[in-house]
């Protein structure tokens, strides 16, 4: 299935967005067996997010909603499939995103359509990062951040949230100093090993009673999630299903 989405040669609709075709599929996130979040890379190296629906009527409906709202979305054919591409922050479920991108110096860092986006902002006090979320998710993310902030003897830093608007799904936070594990793994093996140890210590500091508002994710919930993932593998990457199903049987 993913093979049919691997390359997009041209748009099937007009757009004002500057996209250098052809596009190559970089990542795909199953939402269920009938929907995918996708990320393409164009010929100039720019990432282009989008969505695929098994029902092309849903794909066309999403495209119409985005264009009616003035976004530079476009339809594209990938083999026999139809994809909605959402460059430049084209979005209809993250109400905070458009206003964030309108700020001077704003840079879209990452965007998973319908889920979340991160925007880098310039500020007099230094770089800030804003998360645009679905409003229904913002409150939980805010509570989780504040819960972790006050953990005693924690072994890690937490980005301080400076601005929160749950109704708009907006969280703005300070940047954290340092380098991530991916960068350390690439550039400094010794520092990477120490970073992994630090991550282990940080994880240990989270072993505290969970707050009442935090949803329970027990063994049964984990098995149910794995079953959903296995169904997605069968739908989208059937050649891997047998090996993964065998591994799943051991869980």
PDB file of C-alpha atoms in Angstrom:
ATOM      1  CA  UNK A   1       0.000   0.000   0.000  1.00  0.00           C
ATOM      2  CA  UNK A   2       2.696   2.510   0.941  1.00  0.00           C
ATOM      3  CA  UNK A   3       4.435   1.773  -2.346  1.00  0.00           C
ATOM      4  CA  UNK A   4       1.581   3.465  -4.180  1.00  0.00           C
ATOM      5  CA  UNK A   5       2.116   6.634  -2.128  1.00  0.00           C
ATOM      6  CA  UNK A   6       5.898   6.671  -2.530  1.00  0.00           C
ATOM      7  CA  UNK A   7       6.119   9.366  -5.228  1.00  0.00           C
ATOM      8  CA  UNK A   8       4.006  12.333  -6.305  1.00  0.00           C
ATOM      9  CA  UNK A   9       4.975  13.732  -9.695  1.00  0.00           C
ATOM     10  CA  UNK A  10       2.658  16.742  -9.929  1.00  0.00           C
ATOM     11  CA  UNK A  11      -0.298  18.468  -8.312  1.00  0.00           C
ATOM     12  CA  UNK A  12      -3.852  17.662  -9.367  1.00  0.00           C
ATOM     13  CA  UNK A  13      -5.037  21.151  -8.376  1.00  0.00           C
ATOM     14  CA  UNK A  14      -3.627  24.665  -8.593  1.00  0.00           C
ATOM     15  CA  UNK A  15      -1.846  26.227  -5.622  1.00  0.00           C
ATOM     16  CA  UNK A  16       0.099  29.323  -4.672  1.00  0.00           C
ATOM     17  CA  UNK A  17       2.528  27.242  -2.610  1.00  0.00           C
ATOM     18  CA  UNK A  18       6.081  26.904  -3.912  1.00  0.00           C
ATOM     19  CA  UNK A  19       6.585  23.150  -4.162  1.00  0.00           C
ATOM     20  CA  UNK A  20       9.338  21.534  -6.225  1.00  0.00           C
ATOM     21  CA  UNK A  21       8.044  18.289  -7.700  1.00  0.00           C
ATOM     22  CA  UNK A  22       8.532  15.351  -7.599  1.00  0.00           C
ATOM     23  CA  UNK A  23       7.812  14.549  -3.951  1.00  0.00           C
ATOM     24  CA  UNK A  24       9.144  11.491  -2.131  1.00  0.00           C
ATOM     25  CA  UNK A  25       7.383   9.920   0.848  1.00  0.00           C
ATOM     26  CA  UNK A  26       9.494  10.180   3.994  1.00  0.00           C
ATOM     27  CA  UNK A  27       7.131   9.142   6.796  1.00  0.00           C
ATOM     28  CA  UNK A  28       3.592   7.882   7.317  1.00  0.00           C
ATOM     29  CA  UNK A  29       1.539   7.674  10.519  1.00  0.00           C
ATOM     30  CA  UNK A  30      -1.514   5.376  10.561  1.00  0.00           C
ATOM     31  CA  UNK A  31      -4.488   6.893  12.370  1.00  0.00           C
ATOM     32  CA  UNK A  32      -6.536   3.780  11.703  1.00  0.00           C
ATOM     33  CA  UNK A  33      -6.744   1.399   8.773  1.00  0.00           C
ATOM     34  CA  UNK A  34      -8.452   4.001   6.576  1.00  0.00           C
ATOM     35  CA  UNK A  35      -6.377   7.137   7.245  1.00  0.00           C
ATOM     36  CA  UNK A  36      -2.723   8.134   7.148  1.00  0.00           C
ATOM     37  CA  UNK A  37      -0.819  11.218   8.094  1.00  0.00           C
ATOM     38  CA  UNK A  38       2.005  11.596   5.565  1.00  0.00           C
ATOM     39  CA  UNK A  39       5.174  13.627   5.190  1.00  0.00           C
ATOM     40  CA  UNK A  40       6.808  14.148   1.797  1.00  0.00           C
ATOM     41  CA  UNK A  41      10.091  15.779   0.817  1.00  0.00           C
ATOM     42  CA  UNK A  42      10.153  17.865  -2.352  1.00  0.00           C
ATOM     43  CA  UNK A  43      12.988  18.187  -4.862  1.00  0.00           C
ATOM     44  CA  UNK A  44      14.363  21.195  -2.954  1.00  0.00           C
ATOM     45  CA  UNK A  45      14.487  19.288   0.345  1.00  0.00           C
ATOM     46  CA  UNK A  46      11.441  20.940   1.943  1.00  0.00           C
ATOM     47  CA  UNK A  47       9.043  18.819   3.986  1.00  0.00           C
ATOM     48  CA  UNK A  48       5.400  18.807   2.889  1.00  0.00           C
ATOM     49  CA  UNK A  49       2.831  17.283   5.279  1.00  0.00           C
ATOM     50  CA  UNK A  50      -0.502  15.904   4.216  1.00  0.00           C
ATOM     51  CA  UNK A  51      -3.215  13.308   4.684  1.00  0.00           C
ATOM     52  CA  UNK A  52      -4.507  10.246   2.860  1.00  0.00           C
ATOM     53  CA  UNK A  53      -7.986   8.744   3.240  1.00  0.00           C
ATOM     54  CA  UNK A  54      -9.150   5.439   1.830  1.00  0.00           C
ATOM     55  CA  UNK A  55     -12.394   7.198   0.917  1.00  0.00           C
ATOM     56  CA  UNK A  56     -11.497   9.758  -1.755  1.00  0.00           C
ATOM     57  CA  UNK A  57     -14.705  11.649  -0.947  1.00  0.00           C
ATOM     58  CA  UNK A  58     -13.210  12.424   2.484  1.00  0.00           C
ATOM     59  CA  UNK A  59      -9.994  13.562   0.813  1.00  0.00           C
ATOM     60  CA  UNK A  60     -11.851  15.938  -1.490  1.00  0.00           C
ATOM     61  CA  UNK A  61     -14.018  17.199   1.382  1.00  0.00           C
ATOM     62  CA  UNK A  62     -10.937  18.051   3.454  1.00  0.00           C
ATOM     63  CA  UNK A  63      -9.382  19.839   0.483  1.00  0.00           C
ATOM     64  CA  UNK A  64     -12.512  21.940  -0.021  1.00  0.00           C
ATOM     65  CA  UNK A  65     -12.626  22.876   3.682  1.00  0.00           C
ATOM     66  CA  UNK A  66      -9.006  24.011   3.619  1.00  0.00           C
ATOM     67  CA  UNK A  67      -9.328  26.048   0.435  1.00  0.00           C
ATOM     68  CA  UNK A  68     -12.534  27.711   1.644  1.00  0.00           C
ATOM     69  CA  UNK A  69     -10.569  28.894   4.671  1.00  0.00           C
ATOM     70  CA  UNK A  70      -7.948  30.430   2.388  1.00  0.00           C
ATOM     71  CA  UNK A  71      -5.209  27.836   2.873  1.00  0.00           C
ATOM     72  CA  UNK A  72      -2.786  26.861   0.105  1.00  0.00           C
ATOM     73  CA  UNK A  73      -3.665  23.163   0.237  1.00  0.00           C
ATOM     74  CA  UNK A  74      -3.588  21.072  -2.908  1.00  0.00           C
ATOM     75  CA  UNK A  75      -4.690  17.711  -4.188  1.00  0.00           C
ATOM     76  CA  UNK A  76      -2.133  15.336  -5.642  1.00  0.00           C
ATOM     77  CA  UNK A  77      -2.269  11.906  -7.211  1.00  0.00           C
ATOM     78  CA  UNK A  78       0.053   9.219  -5.892  1.00  0.00           C
ATOM     79  CA  UNK A  79      -0.465   6.215  -8.130  1.00  0.00           C
ATOM     80  CA  UNK A  80      -4.201   5.532  -7.946  1.00  0.00           C
ATOM     81  CA  UNK A  81      -4.504   7.318  -4.599  1.00  0.00           C
ATOM     82  CA  UNK A  82      -5.432  10.912  -3.849  1.00  0.00           C
ATOM     83  CA  UNK A  83      -3.561  12.887  -1.191  1.00  0.00           C
ATOM     84  CA  UNK A  84      -4.229  16.284   0.364  1.00  0.00           C
ATOM     85  CA  UNK A  85      -0.964  18.207   0.760  1.00  0.00           C
ATOM     86  CA  UNK A  86      -0.910  20.912   3.443  1.00  0.00           C
ATOM     87  CA  UNK A  87       2.191  23.109   2.981  1.00  0.00           C
ATOM     88  CA  UNK A  88       2.858  26.296   4.900  1.00  0.00           C
ATOM     89  CA  UNK A  89       0.687  25.371   7.871  1.00  0.00           C
ATOM     90  CA  UNK A  90      -2.546  24.733   5.949  1.00  0.00           C
ATOM     91  CA  UNK A  91      -4.793  23.456   8.725  1.00  0.00           C
ATOM     92  CA  UNK A  92      -8.434  23.341   9.826  1.00  0.00           C
ATOM     93  CA  UNK A  93      -8.222  21.691  13.267  1.00  0.00           C
ATOM     94  CA  UNK A  94      -5.448  23.681  14.966  1.00  0.00           C
ATOM     95  CA  UNK A  95      -7.000  27.130  15.463  1.00  0.00           C
ATOM     96  CA  UNK A  96      -3.850  28.713  16.912  1.00  0.00           C
ATOM     97  CA  UNK A  97      -1.566  27.883  13.984  1.00  0.00           C
ATOM     98  CA  UNK A  98      -2.499  30.603  11.493  1.00  0.00           C
ATOM     99  CA  UNK A  99      -2.014  33.414  14.026  1.00  0.00           C
ATOM    100  CA  UNK A 100       1.321  31.961  15.133  1.00  0.00           C
ATOM    101  CA  UNK A 101       2.653  31.838  11.580  1.00  0.00           C
ATOM    102  CA  UNK A 102       1.551  35.436  11.027  1.00  0.00           C
ATOM    103  CA  UNK A 103       3.957  36.646  13.721  1.00  0.00           C
ATOM    104  CA  UNK A 104       7.161  38.326  12.568  1.00  0.00           C
ATOM    105  CA  UNK A 105      10.041  35.867  12.320  1.00  0.00           C
ATOM    106  CA  UNK A 106       7.859  32.782  12.905  1.00  0.00           C
ATOM    107  CA  UNK A 107       9.249  29.502  11.531  1.00  0.00           C
ATOM    108  CA  UNK A 108       7.171  26.337  11.173  1.00  0.00           C
ATOM    109  CA  UNK A 109       9.322  23.593  12.705  1.00  0.00           C
ATOM    110  CA  UNK A 110       7.018  20.609  12.370  1.00  0.00           C
ATOM    111  CA  UNK A 111       3.413  19.973  11.419  1.00  0.00           C
ATOM    112  CA  UNK A 112       1.306  16.848  11.684  1.00  0.00           C
ATOM    113  CA  UNK A 113      -1.999  17.901  10.131  1.00  0.00           C
ATOM    114  CA  UNK A 114      -4.972  17.624  12.435  1.00  0.00           C
ATOM    115  CA  UNK A 115      -2.736  16.713  15.385  1.00  0.00           C
ATOM    116  CA  UNK A 116      -0.153  19.334  16.299  1.00  0.00           C
ATOM    117  CA  UNK A 117       2.405  21.820  15.023  1.00  0.00           C
ATOM    118  CA  UNK A 118       5.455  23.524  16.513  1.00  0.00           C
ATOM    119  CA  UNK A 119       6.423  27.081  15.572  1.00  0.00           C
ATOM    120  CA  UNK A 120       9.708  28.786  16.493  1.00  0.00           C
ATOM    121  CA  UNK A 121       9.248  32.382  17.588  1.00  0.00           C
ATOM    122  CA  UNK A 122      11.777  35.178  17.989  1.00  0.00           C
ATOM    123  CA  UNK A 123      11.548  37.038  21.306  1.00  0.00           C
ATOM    124  CA  UNK A 124      13.622  39.680  23.078  1.00  0.00           C
ATOM    125  CA  UNK A 125      14.333  37.166  25.848  1.00  0.00           C
ATOM    126  CA  UNK A 126      15.463  34.465  23.409  1.00  0.00           C
ATOM    127  CA  UNK A 127      13.906  31.804  21.228  1.00  0.00           C
ATOM    128  CA  UNK A 128      10.474  30.507  22.175  1.00  0.00           C
ATOM    129  CA  UNK A 129       8.556  27.530  20.823  1.00  0.00           C
ATOM    130  CA  UNK A 130       4.786  27.478  20.478  1.00  0.00           C
ATOM    131  CA  UNK A 131       2.721  24.321  20.178  1.00  0.00           C
ATOM    132  CA  UNK A 132      -0.544  24.460  18.287  1.00  0.00           C
ATOM    133  CA  UNK A 133      -2.771  21.612  19.454  1.00  0.00           C
ATOM    134  CA  UNK A 134      -6.343  20.526  19.098  1.00  0.00           C
ATOM    135  CA  UNK A 135      -8.128  22.468  21.866  1.00  0.00           C
ATOM    136  CA  UNK A 136      -9.433  19.226  23.346  1.00  0.00           C
ATOM    137  CA  UNK A 137      -5.821  18.118  23.957  1.00  0.00           C
ATOM    138  CA  UNK A 138      -4.259  21.320  25.234  1.00  0.00           C
ATOM    139  CA  UNK A 139      -5.490  21.057  28.821  1.00  0.00           C
ATOM    140  CA  UNK A 140      -4.048  17.585  29.331  1.00  0.00           C
ATOM    141  CA  UNK A 141      -0.673  18.584  27.888  1.00  0.00           C
ATOM    142  CA  UNK A 142      -0.615  21.674  30.116  1.00  0.00           C
ATOM    143  CA  UNK A 143      -1.423  19.671  33.267  1.00  0.00           C
ATOM    144  CA  UNK A 144       1.198  17.038  32.421  1.00  0.00           C
ATOM    145  CA  UNK A 145       3.869  19.705  31.937  1.00  0.00           C
ATOM    146  CA  UNK A 146       3.058  21.382  35.245  1.00  0.00           C
ATOM    147  CA  UNK A 147       2.952  18.047  37.056  1.00  0.00           C
ATOM    148  CA  UNK A 148       6.433  17.141  35.831  1.00  0.00           C
ATOM    149  CA  UNK A 149       7.738  20.635  36.650  1.00  0.00           C
ATOM    150  CA  UNK A 150       7.189  20.129  40.377  1.00  0.00           C
ATOM    151  CA  UNK A 151       8.518  16.594  40.718  1.00  0.00           C
ATOM    152  CA  UNK A 152      11.064  16.501  43.520  1.00  0.00           C
ATOM    153  CA  UNK A 153      14.647  15.574  42.671  1.00  0.00           C
ATOM    154  CA  UNK A 154      13.967  15.331  38.972  1.00  0.00           C
ATOM    155  CA  UNK A 155      16.987  14.653  36.800  1.00  0.00           C
ATOM    156  CA  UNK A 156      15.951  16.666  33.780  1.00  0.00           C
ATOM    157  CA  UNK A 157      14.893  20.114  32.684  1.00  0.00           C
ATOM    158  CA  UNK A 158      11.347  21.019  31.728  1.00  0.00           C
ATOM    159  CA  UNK A 159      10.406  23.723  29.252  1.00  0.00           C
ATOM    160  CA  UNK A 160       8.566  26.425  31.186  1.00  0.00           C
ATOM    161  CA  UNK A 161       5.169  27.280  29.706  1.00  0.00           C
ATOM    162  CA  UNK A 162       4.885  31.058  29.485  1.00  0.00           C
ATOM    163  CA  UNK A 163       1.586  31.338  27.627  1.00  0.00           C
ATOM    164  CA  UNK A 164      -1.384  28.982  27.545  1.00  0.00           C
ATOM    165  CA  UNK A 165      -4.741  29.310  25.829  1.00  0.00           C
ATOM    166  CA  UNK A 166      -6.665  26.058  26.133  1.00  0.00           C
ATOM    167  CA  UNK A 167      -9.595  27.322  24.070  1.00  0.00           C
ATOM    168  CA  UNK A 168      -7.251  27.972  21.128  1.00  0.00           C
ATOM    169  CA  UNK A 169      -5.002  24.975  21.777  1.00  0.00           C
ATOM    170  CA  UNK A 170      -1.908  27.159  22.257  1.00  0.00           C
ATOM    171  CA  UNK A 171       1.097  26.569  24.522  1.00  0.00           C
ATOM    172  CA  UNK A 172       4.200  28.779  24.306  1.00  0.00           C
ATOM    173  CA  UNK A 173       7.351  27.770  26.152  1.00  0.00           C
ATOM    174  CA  UNK A 174      10.986  28.652  26.596  1.00  0.00           C
ATOM    175  CA  UNK A 175      13.639  26.703  24.759  1.00  0.00           C
ATOM    176  CA  UNK A 176      15.851  24.284  26.680  1.00  0.00           C
ATOM    177  CA  UNK A 177      19.647  24.426  26.347  1.00  0.00           C
ATOM    178  CA  UNK A 178      21.686  21.454  25.235  1.00  0.00           C
ATOM    179  CA  UNK A 179      21.693  18.901  22.419  1.00  0.00           C
ATOM    180  CA  UNK A 180      19.290  16.037  21.812  1.00  0.00           C
ATOM    181  CA  UNK A 181      20.274  12.371  21.795  1.00  0.00           C
ATOM    182  CA  UNK A 182      20.023  12.152  17.998  1.00  0.00           C
ATOM    183  CA  UNK A 183      22.693  14.847  17.626  1.00  0.00           C
ATOM    184  CA  UNK A 184      24.917  13.210  20.243  1.00  0.00           C
ATOM    185  CA  UNK A 185      24.614   9.806  18.563  1.00  0.00           C
ATOM    186  CA  UNK A 186      25.736  11.369  15.295  1.00  0.00           C
ATOM    187  CA  UNK A 187      28.626  13.468  16.618  1.00  0.00           C
ATOM    188  CA  UNK A 188      29.894  12.230  19.998  1.00  0.00           C
ATOM    189  CA  UNK A 189      29.621   8.557  20.985  1.00  0.00           C
ATOM    190  CA  UNK A 190      30.915   9.086  24.529  1.00  0.00           C
ATOM    191  CA  UNK A 191      28.506  11.942  25.193  1.00  0.00           C
ATOM    192  CA  UNK A 192      25.700   9.857  23.689  1.00  0.00           C
ATOM    193  CA  UNK A 193      26.309   7.025  26.169  1.00  0.00           C
ATOM    194  CA  UNK A 194      26.280   9.480  29.067  1.00  0.00           C
ATOM    195  CA  UNK A 195      23.148  11.050  27.631  1.00  0.00           C
ATOM    196  CA  UNK A 196      21.437   7.651  27.654  1.00  0.00           C
ATOM    197  CA  UNK A 197      22.428   7.176  31.284  1.00  0.00           C
ATOM    198  CA  UNK A 198      21.016  10.602  32.104  1.00  0.00           C
ATOM    199  CA  UNK A 199      17.797   9.661  30.320  1.00  0.00           C
ATOM    200  CA  UNK A 200      17.575   6.544  32.490  1.00  0.00           C
ATOM    201  CA  UNK A 201      18.007   8.600  35.649  1.00  0.00           C
ATOM    202  CA  UNK A 202      15.342  11.003  34.431  1.00  0.00           C
ATOM    203  CA  UNK A 203      12.949   8.135  33.767  1.00  0.00           C
ATOM    204  CA  UNK A 204      13.507   6.782  37.269  1.00  0.00           C
ATOM    205  CA  UNK A 205      12.520  10.145  38.753  1.00  0.00           C
ATOM    206  CA  UNK A 206       9.096   9.784  37.112  1.00  0.00           C
ATOM    207  CA  UNK A 207       8.288   6.679  39.168  1.00  0.00           C
ATOM    208  CA  UNK A 208       5.828   8.450  41.448  1.00  0.00           C
ATOM    209  CA  UNK A 209       2.074   8.028  42.060  1.00  0.00           C
ATOM    210  CA  UNK A 210       0.109   9.232  39.054  1.00  0.00           C
ATOM    211  CA  UNK A 211      -2.314  12.141  39.468  1.00  0.00           C
ATOM    212  CA  UNK A 212      -6.013  11.267  39.426  1.00  0.00           C
ATOM    213  CA  UNK A 213      -6.629  13.101  36.141  1.00  0.00           C
ATOM    214  CA  UNK A 214      -4.042  11.052  34.222  1.00  0.00           C
ATOM    215  CA  UNK A 215      -5.680   8.273  32.152  1.00  0.00           C
ATOM    216  CA  UNK A 216      -4.648   4.764  33.144  1.00  0.00           C
ATOM    217  CA  UNK A 217      -2.525   2.966  30.551  1.00  0.00           C
ATOM    218  CA  UNK A 218      -2.168  -0.579  31.863  1.00  0.00           C
ATOM    219  CA  UNK A 219      -1.124  -3.855  30.241  1.00  0.00           C
ATOM    220  CA  UNK A 220      -4.519  -4.340  28.601  1.00  0.00           C
ATOM    221  CA  UNK A 221      -4.407  -0.838  27.139  1.00  0.00           C
ATOM    222  CA  UNK A 222      -0.934  -1.533  25.753  1.00  0.00           C
ATOM    223  CA  UNK A 223      -2.096  -4.798  24.159  1.00  0.00           C
ATOM    224  CA  UNK A 224      -5.080  -3.030  22.591  1.00  0.00           C
ATOM    225  CA  UNK A 225      -2.771  -0.366  21.161  1.00  0.00           C
ATOM    226  CA  UNK A 226      -0.443  -3.018  19.731  1.00  0.00           C
ATOM    227  CA  UNK A 227      -3.409  -4.780  18.126  1.00  0.00           C
ATOM    228  CA  UNK A 228      -4.362  -1.519  16.415  1.00  0.00           C
ATOM    229  CA  UNK A 229      -0.800  -1.083  15.186  1.00  0.00           C
ATOM    230  CA  UNK A 230      -0.732  -4.652  13.905  1.00  0.00           C
ATOM    231  CA  UNK A 231      -3.931  -4.049  11.938  1.00  0.00           C
ATOM    232  CA  UNK A 232      -2.330  -0.952  10.422  1.00  0.00           C
ATOM    233  CA  UNK A 233       0.752  -2.942   9.425  1.00  0.00           C
ATOM    234  CA  UNK A 234      -1.445  -5.528   7.704  1.00  0.00           C
ATOM    235  CA  UNK A 235      -3.250  -2.762   5.827  1.00  0.00           C
ATOM    236  CA  UNK A 236      -0.317  -0.594   4.806  1.00  0.00           C
ATOM    237  CA  UNK A 237       2.825  -2.795   4.902  1.00  0.00           C
ATOM    238  CA  UNK A 238       1.503  -6.348   4.463  1.00  0.00           C
ATOM    239  CA  UNK A 239       4.937  -7.772   3.690  1.00  0.00           C
ATOM    240  CA  UNK A 240       5.955  -7.095   7.320  1.00  0.00           C
ATOM    241  CA  UNK A 241       2.778  -8.400   8.932  1.00  0.00           C
ATOM    242  CA  UNK A 242       3.841 -12.033   9.425  1.00  0.00           C
ATOM    243  CA  UNK A 243       7.098 -11.190  11.217  1.00  0.00           C
ATOM    244  CA  UNK A 244       5.483  -8.539  13.416  1.00  0.00           C
ATOM    245  CA  UNK A 245       2.514 -10.786  14.244  1.00  0.00           C
ATOM    246  CA  UNK A 246       4.952 -13.477  15.362  1.00  0.00           C
ATOM    247  CA  UNK A 247       6.714 -11.003  17.646  1.00  0.00           C
ATOM    248  CA  UNK A 248       3.350  -9.773  18.950  1.00  0.00           C
ATOM    249  CA  UNK A 249       2.359 -13.328  19.915  1.00  0.00           C
ATOM    250  CA  UNK A 250       5.239 -13.336  22.410  1.00  0.00           C
ATOM    251  CA  UNK A 251       3.990 -10.255  24.275  1.00  0.00           C
TER     252      UNK A 251
END
